[in-house]
Short mmCIF file of C-alpha atoms in Angstrom, two decimals:
data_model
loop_
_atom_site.label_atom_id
_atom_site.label_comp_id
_atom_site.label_asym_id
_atom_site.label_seq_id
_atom_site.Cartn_x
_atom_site.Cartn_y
_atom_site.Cartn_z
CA UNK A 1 -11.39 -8.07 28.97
CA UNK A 2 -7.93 -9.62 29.36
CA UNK A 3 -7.91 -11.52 26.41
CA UNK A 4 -9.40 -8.82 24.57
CA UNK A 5 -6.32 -6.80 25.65
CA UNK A 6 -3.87 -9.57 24.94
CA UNK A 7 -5.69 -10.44 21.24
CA UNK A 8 -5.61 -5.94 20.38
CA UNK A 9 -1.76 -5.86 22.01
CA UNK A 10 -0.48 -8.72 19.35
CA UNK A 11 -2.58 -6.10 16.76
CA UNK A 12 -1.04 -3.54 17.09
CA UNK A 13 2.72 -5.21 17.65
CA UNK A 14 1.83 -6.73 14.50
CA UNK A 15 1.27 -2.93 12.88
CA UNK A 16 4.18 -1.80 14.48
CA UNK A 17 6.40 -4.54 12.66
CA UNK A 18 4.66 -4.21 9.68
CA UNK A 19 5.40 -0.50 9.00
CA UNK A 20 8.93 -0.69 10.09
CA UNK A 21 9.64 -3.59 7.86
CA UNK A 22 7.71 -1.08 5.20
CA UNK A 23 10.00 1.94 6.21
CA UNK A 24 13.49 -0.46 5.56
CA UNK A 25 12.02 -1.60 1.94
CA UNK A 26 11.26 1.93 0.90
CA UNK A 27 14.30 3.44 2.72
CA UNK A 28 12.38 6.69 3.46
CA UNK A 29 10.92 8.38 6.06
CA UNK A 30 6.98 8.55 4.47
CA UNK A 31 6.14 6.01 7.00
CA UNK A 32 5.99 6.62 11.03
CA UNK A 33 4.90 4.85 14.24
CA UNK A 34 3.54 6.62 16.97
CA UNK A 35 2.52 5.14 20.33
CA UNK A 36 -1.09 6.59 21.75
CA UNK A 37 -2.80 5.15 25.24
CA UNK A 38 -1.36 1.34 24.64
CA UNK A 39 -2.22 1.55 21.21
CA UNK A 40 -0.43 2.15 17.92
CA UNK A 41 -1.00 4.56 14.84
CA UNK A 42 0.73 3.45 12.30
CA UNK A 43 1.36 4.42 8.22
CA UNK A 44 3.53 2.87 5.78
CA UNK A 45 2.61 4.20 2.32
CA UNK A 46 -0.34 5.33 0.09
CA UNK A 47 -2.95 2.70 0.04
CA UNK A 48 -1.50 0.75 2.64
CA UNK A 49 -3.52 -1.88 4.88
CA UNK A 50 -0.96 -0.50 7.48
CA UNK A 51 -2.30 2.90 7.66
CA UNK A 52 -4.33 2.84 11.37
CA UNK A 53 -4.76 3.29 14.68
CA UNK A 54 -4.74 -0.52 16.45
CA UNK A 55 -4.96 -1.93 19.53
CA UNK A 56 -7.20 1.36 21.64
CA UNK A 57 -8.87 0.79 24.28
CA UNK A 58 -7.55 -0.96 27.07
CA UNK A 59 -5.17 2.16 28.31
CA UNK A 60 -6.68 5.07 29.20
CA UNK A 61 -8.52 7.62 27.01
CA UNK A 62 -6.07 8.93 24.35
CA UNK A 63 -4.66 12.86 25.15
CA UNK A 64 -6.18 15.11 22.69
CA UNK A 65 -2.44 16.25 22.20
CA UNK A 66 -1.21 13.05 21.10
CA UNK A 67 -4.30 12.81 18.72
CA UNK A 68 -3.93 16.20 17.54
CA UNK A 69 0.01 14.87 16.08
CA UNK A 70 -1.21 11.64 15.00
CA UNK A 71 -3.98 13.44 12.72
CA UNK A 72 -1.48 16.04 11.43
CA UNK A 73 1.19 13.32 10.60
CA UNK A 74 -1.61 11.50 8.69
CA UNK A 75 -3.09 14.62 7.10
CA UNK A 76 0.75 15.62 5.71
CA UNK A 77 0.61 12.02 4.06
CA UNK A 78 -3.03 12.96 2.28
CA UNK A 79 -4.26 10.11 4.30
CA UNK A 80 -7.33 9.34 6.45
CA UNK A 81 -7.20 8.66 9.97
CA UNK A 82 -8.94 5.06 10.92
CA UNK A 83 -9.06 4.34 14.30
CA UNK A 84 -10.12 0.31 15.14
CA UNK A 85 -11.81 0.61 18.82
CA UNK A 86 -13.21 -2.70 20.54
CA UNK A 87 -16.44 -2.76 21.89
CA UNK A 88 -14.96 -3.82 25.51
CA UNK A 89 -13.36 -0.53 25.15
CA UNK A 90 -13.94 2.55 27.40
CA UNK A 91 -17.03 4.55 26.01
CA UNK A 92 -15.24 7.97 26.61
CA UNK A 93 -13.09 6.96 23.76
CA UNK A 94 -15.64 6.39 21.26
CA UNK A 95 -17.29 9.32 22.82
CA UNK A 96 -13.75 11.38 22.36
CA UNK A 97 -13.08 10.45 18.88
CA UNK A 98 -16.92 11.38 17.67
CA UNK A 99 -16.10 14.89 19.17
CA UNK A 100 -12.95 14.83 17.17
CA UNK A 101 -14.51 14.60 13.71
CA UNK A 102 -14.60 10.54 13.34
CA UNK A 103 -17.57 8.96 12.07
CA UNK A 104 -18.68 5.07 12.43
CA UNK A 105 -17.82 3.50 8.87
CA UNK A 106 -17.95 -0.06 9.73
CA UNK A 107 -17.12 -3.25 11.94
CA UNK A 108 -15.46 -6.16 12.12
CA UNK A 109 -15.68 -10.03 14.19
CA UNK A 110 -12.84 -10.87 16.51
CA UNK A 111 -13.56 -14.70 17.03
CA UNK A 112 -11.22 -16.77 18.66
CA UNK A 113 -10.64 -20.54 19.21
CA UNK A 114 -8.79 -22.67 22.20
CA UNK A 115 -6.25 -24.54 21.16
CA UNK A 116 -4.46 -27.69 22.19
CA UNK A 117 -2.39 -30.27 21.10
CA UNK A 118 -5.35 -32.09 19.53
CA UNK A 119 -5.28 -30.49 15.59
CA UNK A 120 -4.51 -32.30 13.03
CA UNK A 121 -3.35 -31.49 9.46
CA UNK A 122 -6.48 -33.02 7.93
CA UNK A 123 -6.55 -32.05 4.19
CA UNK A 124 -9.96 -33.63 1.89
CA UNK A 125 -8.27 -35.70 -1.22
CA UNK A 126 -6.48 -33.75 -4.04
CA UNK A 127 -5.68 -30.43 -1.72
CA UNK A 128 -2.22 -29.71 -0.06
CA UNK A 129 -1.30 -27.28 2.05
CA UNK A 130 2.24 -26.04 3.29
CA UNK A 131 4.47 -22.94 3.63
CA UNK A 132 5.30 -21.17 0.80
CA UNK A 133 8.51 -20.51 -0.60
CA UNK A 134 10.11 -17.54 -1.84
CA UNK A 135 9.93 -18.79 -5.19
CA UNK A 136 5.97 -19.14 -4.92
CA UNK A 137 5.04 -15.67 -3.67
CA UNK A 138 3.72 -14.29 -7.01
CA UNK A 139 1.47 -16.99 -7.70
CA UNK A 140 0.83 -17.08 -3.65
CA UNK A 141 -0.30 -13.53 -4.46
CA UNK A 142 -2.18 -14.04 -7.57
CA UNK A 143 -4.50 -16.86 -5.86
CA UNK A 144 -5.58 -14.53 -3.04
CA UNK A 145 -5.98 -10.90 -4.68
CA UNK A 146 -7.82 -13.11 -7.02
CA UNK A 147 -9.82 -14.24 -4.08
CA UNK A 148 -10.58 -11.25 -2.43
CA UNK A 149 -11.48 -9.47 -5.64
CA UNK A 150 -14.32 -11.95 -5.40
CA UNK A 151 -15.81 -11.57 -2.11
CA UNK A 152 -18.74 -13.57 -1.24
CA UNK A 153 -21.75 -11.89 -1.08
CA UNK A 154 -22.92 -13.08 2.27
CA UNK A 155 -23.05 -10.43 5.41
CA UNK A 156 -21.72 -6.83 5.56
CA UNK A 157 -19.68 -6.27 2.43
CA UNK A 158 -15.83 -5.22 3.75
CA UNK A 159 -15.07 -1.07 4.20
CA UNK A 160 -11.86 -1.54 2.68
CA UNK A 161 -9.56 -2.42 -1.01
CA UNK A 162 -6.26 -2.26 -1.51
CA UNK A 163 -4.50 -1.53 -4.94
CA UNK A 164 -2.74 -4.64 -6.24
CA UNK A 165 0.73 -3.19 -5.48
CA UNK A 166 0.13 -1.88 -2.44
CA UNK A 167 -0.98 -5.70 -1.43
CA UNK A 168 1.68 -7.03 -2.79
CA UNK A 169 4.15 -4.37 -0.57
CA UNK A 170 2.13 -5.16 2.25
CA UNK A 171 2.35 -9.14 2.25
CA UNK A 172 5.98 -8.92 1.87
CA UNK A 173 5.92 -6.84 4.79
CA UNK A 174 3.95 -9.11 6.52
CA UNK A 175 7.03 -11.62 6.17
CA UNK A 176 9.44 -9.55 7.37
CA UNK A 177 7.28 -9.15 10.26
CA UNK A 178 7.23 -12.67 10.30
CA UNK A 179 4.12 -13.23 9.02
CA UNK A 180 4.25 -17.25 7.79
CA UNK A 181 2.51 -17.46 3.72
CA UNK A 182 0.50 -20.80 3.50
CA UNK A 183 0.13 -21.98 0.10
CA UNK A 184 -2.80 -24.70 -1.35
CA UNK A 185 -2.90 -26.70 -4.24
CA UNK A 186 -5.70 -28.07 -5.71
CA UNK A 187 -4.84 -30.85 -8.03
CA UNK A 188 -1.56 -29.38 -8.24
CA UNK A 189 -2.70 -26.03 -8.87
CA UNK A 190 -2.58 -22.79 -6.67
CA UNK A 191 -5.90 -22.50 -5.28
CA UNK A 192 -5.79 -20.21 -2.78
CA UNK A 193 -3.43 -19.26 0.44
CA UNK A 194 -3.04 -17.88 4.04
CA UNK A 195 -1.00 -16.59 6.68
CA UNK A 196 -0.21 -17.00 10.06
CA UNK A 197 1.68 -15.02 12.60
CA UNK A 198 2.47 -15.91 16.55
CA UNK A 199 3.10 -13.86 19.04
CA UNK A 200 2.86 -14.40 22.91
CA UNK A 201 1.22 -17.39 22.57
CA UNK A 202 -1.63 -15.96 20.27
CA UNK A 203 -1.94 -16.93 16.68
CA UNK A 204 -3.37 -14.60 14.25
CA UNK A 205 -4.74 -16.11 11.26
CA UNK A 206 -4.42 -13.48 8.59
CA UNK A 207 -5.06 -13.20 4.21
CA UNK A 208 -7.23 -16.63 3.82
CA UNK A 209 -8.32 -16.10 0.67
CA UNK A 210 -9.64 -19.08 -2.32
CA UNK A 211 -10.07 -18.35 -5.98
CA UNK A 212 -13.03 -18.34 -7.20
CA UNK A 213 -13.21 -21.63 -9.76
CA UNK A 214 -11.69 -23.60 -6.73
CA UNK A 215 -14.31 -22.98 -4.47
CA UNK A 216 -16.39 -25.58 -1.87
CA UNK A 217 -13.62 -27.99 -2.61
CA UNK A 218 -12.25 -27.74 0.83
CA UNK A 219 -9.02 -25.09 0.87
CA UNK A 220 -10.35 -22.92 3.43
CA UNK A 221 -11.19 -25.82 5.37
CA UNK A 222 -7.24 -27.51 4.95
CA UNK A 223 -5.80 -24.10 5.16
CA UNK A 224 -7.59 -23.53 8.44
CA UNK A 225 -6.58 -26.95 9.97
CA UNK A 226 -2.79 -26.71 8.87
CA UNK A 227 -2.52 -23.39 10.23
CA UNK A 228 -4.16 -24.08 13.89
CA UNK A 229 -2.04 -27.45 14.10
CA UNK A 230 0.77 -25.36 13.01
CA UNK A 231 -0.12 -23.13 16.01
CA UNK A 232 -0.92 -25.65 18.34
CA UNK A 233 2.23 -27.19 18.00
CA UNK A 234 4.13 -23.83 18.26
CA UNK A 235 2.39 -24.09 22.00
CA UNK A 236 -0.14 -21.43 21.72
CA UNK A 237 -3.34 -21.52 23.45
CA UNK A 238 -5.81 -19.36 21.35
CA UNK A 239 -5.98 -18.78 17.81
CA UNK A 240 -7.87 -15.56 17.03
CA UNK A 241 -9.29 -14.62 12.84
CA UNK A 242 -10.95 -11.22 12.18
CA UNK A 243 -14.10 -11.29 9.61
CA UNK A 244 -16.74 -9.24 8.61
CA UNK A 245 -19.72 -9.41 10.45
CA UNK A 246 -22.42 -12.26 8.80
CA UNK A 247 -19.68 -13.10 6.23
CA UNK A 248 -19.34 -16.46 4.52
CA UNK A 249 -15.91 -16.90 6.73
CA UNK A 250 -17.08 -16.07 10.15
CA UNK A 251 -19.44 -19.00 9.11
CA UNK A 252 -16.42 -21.17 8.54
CA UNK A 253 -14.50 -20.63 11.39
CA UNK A 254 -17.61 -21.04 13.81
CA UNK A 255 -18.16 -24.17 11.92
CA UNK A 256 -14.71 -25.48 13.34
CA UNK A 257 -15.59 -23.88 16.61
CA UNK A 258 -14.41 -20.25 16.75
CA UNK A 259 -16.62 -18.40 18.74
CA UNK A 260 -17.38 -14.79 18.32
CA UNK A 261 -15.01 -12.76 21.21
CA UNK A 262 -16.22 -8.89 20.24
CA UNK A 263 -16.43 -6.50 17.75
CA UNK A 264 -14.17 -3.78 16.64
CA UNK A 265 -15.87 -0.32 15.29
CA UNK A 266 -13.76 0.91 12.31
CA UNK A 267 -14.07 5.12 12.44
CA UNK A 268 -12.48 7.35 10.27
CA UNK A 269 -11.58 10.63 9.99
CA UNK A 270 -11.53 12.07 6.50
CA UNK A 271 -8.87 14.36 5.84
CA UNK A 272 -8.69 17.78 6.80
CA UNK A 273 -6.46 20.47 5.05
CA UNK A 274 -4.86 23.39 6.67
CA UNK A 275 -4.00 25.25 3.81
CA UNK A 276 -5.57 25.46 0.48
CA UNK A 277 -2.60 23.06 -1.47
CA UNK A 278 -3.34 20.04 0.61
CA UNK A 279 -7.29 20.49 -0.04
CA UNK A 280 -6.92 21.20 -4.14
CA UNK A 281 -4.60 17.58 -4.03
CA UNK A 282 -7.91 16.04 -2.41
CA UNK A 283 -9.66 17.18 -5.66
CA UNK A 284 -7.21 15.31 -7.97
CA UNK A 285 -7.85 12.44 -10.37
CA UNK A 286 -5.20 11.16 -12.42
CA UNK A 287 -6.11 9.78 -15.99
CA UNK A 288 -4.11 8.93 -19.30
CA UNK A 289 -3.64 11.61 -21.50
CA UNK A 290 -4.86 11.45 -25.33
CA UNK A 291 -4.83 15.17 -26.41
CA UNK A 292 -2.42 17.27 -28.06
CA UNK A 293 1.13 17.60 -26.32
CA UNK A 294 1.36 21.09 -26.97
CA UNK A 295 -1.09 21.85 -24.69
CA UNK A 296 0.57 20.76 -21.66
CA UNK A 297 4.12 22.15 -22.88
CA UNK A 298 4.03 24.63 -19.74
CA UNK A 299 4.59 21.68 -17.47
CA UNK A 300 6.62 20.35 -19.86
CA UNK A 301 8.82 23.24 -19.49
CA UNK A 302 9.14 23.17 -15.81
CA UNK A 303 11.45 20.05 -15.79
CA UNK A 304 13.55 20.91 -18.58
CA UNK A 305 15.64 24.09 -19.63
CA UNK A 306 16.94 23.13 -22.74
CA UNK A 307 14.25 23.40 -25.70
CA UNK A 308 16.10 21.59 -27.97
CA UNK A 309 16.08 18.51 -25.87
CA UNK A 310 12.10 19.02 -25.26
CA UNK A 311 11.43 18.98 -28.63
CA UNK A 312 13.80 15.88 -29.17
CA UNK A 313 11.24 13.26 -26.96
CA UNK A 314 7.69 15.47 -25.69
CA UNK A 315 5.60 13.20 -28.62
CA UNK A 316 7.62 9.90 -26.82
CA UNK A 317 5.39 7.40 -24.79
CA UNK A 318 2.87 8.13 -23.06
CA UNK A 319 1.32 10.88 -20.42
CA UNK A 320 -0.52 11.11 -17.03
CA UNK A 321 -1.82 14.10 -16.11
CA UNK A 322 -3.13 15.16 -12.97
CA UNK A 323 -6.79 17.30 -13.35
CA UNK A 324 -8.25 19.72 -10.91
CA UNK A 325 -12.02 19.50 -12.36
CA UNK A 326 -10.75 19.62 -16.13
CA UNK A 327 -7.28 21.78 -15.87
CA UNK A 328 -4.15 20.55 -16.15
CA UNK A 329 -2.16 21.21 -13.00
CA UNK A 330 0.89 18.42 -13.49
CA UNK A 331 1.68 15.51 -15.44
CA UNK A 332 3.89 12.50 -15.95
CA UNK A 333 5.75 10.64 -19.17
CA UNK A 334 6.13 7.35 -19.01
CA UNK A 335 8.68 6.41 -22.04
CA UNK A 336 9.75 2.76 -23.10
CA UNK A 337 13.48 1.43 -22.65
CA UNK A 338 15.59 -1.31 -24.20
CA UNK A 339 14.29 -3.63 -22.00
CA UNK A 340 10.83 -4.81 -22.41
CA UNK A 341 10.20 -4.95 -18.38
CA UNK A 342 11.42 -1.75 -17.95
CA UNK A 343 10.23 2.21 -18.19
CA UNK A 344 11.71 5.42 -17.56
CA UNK A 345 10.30 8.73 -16.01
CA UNK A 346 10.93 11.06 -18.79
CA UNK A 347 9.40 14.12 -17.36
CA UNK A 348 7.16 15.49 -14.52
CA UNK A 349 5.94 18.66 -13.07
CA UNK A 350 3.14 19.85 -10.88
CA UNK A 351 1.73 22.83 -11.38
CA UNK A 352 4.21 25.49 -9.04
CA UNK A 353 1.53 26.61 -6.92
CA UNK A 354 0.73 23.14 -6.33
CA UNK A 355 3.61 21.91 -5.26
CA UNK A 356 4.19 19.83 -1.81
CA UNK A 357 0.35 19.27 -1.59
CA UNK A 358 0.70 15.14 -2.87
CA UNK A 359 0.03 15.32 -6.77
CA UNK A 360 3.30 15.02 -7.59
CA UNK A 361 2.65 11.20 -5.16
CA UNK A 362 -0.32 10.19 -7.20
CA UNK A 363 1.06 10.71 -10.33
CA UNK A 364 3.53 8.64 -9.35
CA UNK A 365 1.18 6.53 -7.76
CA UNK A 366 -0.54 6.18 -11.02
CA UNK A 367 2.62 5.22 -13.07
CA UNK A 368 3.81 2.72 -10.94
CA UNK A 369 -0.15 0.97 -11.13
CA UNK A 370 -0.01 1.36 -15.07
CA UNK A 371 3.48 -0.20 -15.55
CA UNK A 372 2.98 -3.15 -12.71
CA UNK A 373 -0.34 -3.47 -14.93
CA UNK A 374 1.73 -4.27 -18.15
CA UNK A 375 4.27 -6.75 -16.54
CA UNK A 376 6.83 -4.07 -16.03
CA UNK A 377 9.07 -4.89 -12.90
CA UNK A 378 11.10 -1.56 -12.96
CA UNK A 379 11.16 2.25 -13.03
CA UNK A 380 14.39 4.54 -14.20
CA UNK A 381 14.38 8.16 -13.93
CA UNK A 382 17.17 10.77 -14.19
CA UNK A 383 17.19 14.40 -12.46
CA UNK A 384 19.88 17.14 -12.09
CA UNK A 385 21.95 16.31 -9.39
CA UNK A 386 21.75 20.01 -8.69
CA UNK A 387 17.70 19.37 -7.83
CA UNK A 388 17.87 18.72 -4.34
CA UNK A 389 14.23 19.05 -4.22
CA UNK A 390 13.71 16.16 -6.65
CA UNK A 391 16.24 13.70 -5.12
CA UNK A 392 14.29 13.91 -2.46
CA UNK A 393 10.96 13.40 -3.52
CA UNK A 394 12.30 10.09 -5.47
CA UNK A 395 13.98 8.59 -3.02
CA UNK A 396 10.83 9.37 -0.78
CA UNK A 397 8.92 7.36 -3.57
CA UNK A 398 10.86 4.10 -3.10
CA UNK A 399 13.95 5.30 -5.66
CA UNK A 400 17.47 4.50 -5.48
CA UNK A 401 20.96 6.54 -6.64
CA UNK A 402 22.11 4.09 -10.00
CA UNK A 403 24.45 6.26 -11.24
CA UNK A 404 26.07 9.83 -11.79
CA UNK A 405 26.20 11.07 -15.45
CA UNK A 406 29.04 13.98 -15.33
CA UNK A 407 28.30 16.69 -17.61
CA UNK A 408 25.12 15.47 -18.60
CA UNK A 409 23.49 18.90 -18.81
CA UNK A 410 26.41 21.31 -21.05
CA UNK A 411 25.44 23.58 -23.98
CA UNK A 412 26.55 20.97 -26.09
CA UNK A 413 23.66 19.03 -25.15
CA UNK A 414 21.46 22.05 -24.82
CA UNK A 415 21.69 23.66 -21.69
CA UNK A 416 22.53 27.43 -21.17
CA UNK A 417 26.20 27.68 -19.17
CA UNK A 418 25.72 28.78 -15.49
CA UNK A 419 22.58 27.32 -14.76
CA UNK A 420 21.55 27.39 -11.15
CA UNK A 421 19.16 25.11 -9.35
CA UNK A 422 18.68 25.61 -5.25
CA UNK A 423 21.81 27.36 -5.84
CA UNK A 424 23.73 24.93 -7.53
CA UNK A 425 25.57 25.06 -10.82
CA UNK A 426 23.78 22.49 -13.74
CA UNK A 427 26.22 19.84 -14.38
CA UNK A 428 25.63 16.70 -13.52
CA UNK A 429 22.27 14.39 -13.86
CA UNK A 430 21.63 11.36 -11.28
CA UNK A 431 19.83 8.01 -12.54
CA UNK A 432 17.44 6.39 -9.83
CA UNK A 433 15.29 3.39 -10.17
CA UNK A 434 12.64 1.34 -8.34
CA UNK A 435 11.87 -2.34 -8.76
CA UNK A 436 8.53 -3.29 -8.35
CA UNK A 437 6.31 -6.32 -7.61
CA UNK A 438 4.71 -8.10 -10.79
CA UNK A 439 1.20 -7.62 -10.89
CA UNK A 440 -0.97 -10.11 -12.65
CA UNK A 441 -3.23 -9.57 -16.14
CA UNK A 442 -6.35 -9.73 -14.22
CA UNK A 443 -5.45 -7.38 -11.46
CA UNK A 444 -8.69 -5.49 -12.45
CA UNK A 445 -9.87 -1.69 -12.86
CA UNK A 446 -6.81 0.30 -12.80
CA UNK A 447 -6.63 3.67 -10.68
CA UNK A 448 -5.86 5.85 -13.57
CA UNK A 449 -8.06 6.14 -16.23
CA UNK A 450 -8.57 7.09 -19.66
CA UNK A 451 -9.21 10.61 -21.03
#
């Protein structure tokens, strides 16, 4: 039971690092930690591996009014709650969350391994291991999405996937958690990597993943071993991997002598809307958009006032829309730039009944996945600066003030004089951007599809 409690405490300090070091990348506030009976709820962004409740258990029972704020703080994201409970834990919590709405979705292997000052950095011929550099993260990246996109097929199949980006966010959070990236080379190409992270004398042995064409050639096995000698060395005295139960891993790591500690029940609770905006985002899909433009020049027309200027670009690039069953209730144009890696945000509404309920966030969603997809590494867009309401749903989306364009919007360019927005005269337009994280060719299915 201790070392249960020690092994879920490094968890959720882990989570806790993780989504703060995700809250100072984004430099919003979509992310939150909240503490709950010894234990953690966390969320750092859509899609995020970040996005639980770790560590519950050894502390008490939770208080149904803590719960009740954790659920509404993940509900206003559009997220599910998952809740990771240890077996060791106290029944009444299992019992408490059941009553709450959660249901059992899955479980996971804690298996842990004494250490000592006995490991060795034992690698079979033609495989290296060592830290990787900055410089290596992308391929680092590559090599284990790659792998996990291939799981074996041996045991319970994992509950969870993760979006490309929303990997990549998270393993660069990871290392400003200070989470260690272990690269391998096989032959002098990247086979496959791993990470490592210690804390109170426990090392967590996180991401092990191995392509697929590099397989049985050892690089789990010499990832493993530089890791724990790593470890050992640092002077801790258990090393701890989570896998899924049956799985071709947990076979590995018993192998070297992990043995199985407990098991964690993952259960979720789906979200629940308190008003009918939140539930009609739940029924949104977002897919590229092949008809004619005219049809969607209502939403069009909700982010620009000058016609003229409308008429100058609505054929340009191309469009996401967001579909309630088959109607139109917002959409997104994604335009080419000068520069081959980069795209703007030419214009994007949701529906005005709709608004606030998280379309407008998986549109966006959508366009970031699409342009990562094609190589692009940033996003522009430009809004009034008189749109208060827009500046700050960018710069919740990861966007950053560029510049101010003074008398952008004048009737010279189009735009009736004395146009108000929250009050506001119509004067000025801000640029924002948002870099993001290169996403390989064979990142697989995309989230938005065709239509």
């Amino acid at each position: 039971m201790a070392l249960a409690e020690r092994i879920e405490r490094a968890e959720a300090q882990l989570m806790t690092a993780a989504a703060e070091a995700a809250r100072l990348r984004r430099g919003d506030d979509a992310g939150f930690v909240l503490r709950v009976a010894g234990a953690v709820a966390t969320f750092a962004e859509d899609d995020s591996p970040f996005n639980k409740i770790a560590g519950l258990g050894f502390d008490g029972v939770p208080d149904a009014a803590v719960l009740d704020r954790i659920e509404r703080a993940f509900a206003d994201r559009g997220a599910a709650v998952q809740a990771e409970v240890a077996h060791l834990a106290d029944p009444a919590i299992g019992a408490l969350l059941t009553d709450r709405g959660y249901r059992l979705t899955s479980f996971e292997n804690v298996l842990g391994l004494a250490l000592d000052d006995t490991f060795e950095r034992a690698t079979p011929p033609g495989i290296e291991v060592r830290v990787c550099r900055e410089d290596e993260f992308d391929a680092w990246l590559d090599a284990v999405a790659d792998g996990f996109a291939h799981p074996d097929d041996q045991g319970v199949p994992s509950h969870e996937e993760f979006p490309r980006q929303a990997l990549a966010n998270a393993e660069r959070d990871f290392a400003a958690a200070g989470v260690v990236h272990y690269i391998a080379l096989c032959d002098g190409t990247v086979a496959g990597g791993g990470s490592l992270r210690i804390a109170d004398g426990v090392a967590q042995l996180t991401g092990a993943a191995t392509t697929p064409r590099h397989r049985r050639r050892g690089v789990q096995t010499a990832l493993l071993a530089t890791r724990l000698a790593d470890a050992a060395a640092a002077g801790c005295d258990i090393a701890v991997v989570t896998t899924q139960p049956a799985s071709k891993s947990q076979q590995n790591v018993q192998r070297r002598g992990f043995h199985l500690l407990y098991t964690r029940a993952i259960l979720v609770k789906e979200v629940t809307s308190r008003s009918p905006e939140p539930e009609a985002a739940d029924e949104v899909r977002v897919v590229q958009y092949d008809g004619a433009r005219e049809g969607l020049r209502p939403l069009f027309e909700l982010a620009e006032d000058s016609p003229a200027q409308l008429a100058s670009y609505m054929e340009d690039g191309r469009v996401l829309v967001a579909l309630r069953g088959t109607t139109p209730i917002g959409h997104l144009q994604l335009v080419a730039t000068d520069r081959a890696d980069t795209f703007e945000i030419k214009n994007m509404a949701v529906r005005e009944d709709l608004q606030r309920s998280g379309v407008g966030r998986r549109l966006m969603r959508g366009a970031i996945d699409l342009v990562s997809r094609e190589r692009g590494t940033r996003l522009l867009v430009a809004t009034a600066a008189a749109d208060i309401g827009n500046l700050r749903f960018y710069q919740r989306q990861g966007f950053r003030m560029r510049t101010v364009e003074r008398d952008a919007f004048t009737p010279r360019t189009g735009y009736a004089p004395g146009t108000l927005i929250d009050g506001i005269e119509l004067r000025d337009r801000v640029w924002l951007d948002r870099p993001l994280e290169r996403t390989p060719h064979d990142a697989g299915p995309s989230t938005v599809h065709s239509s």
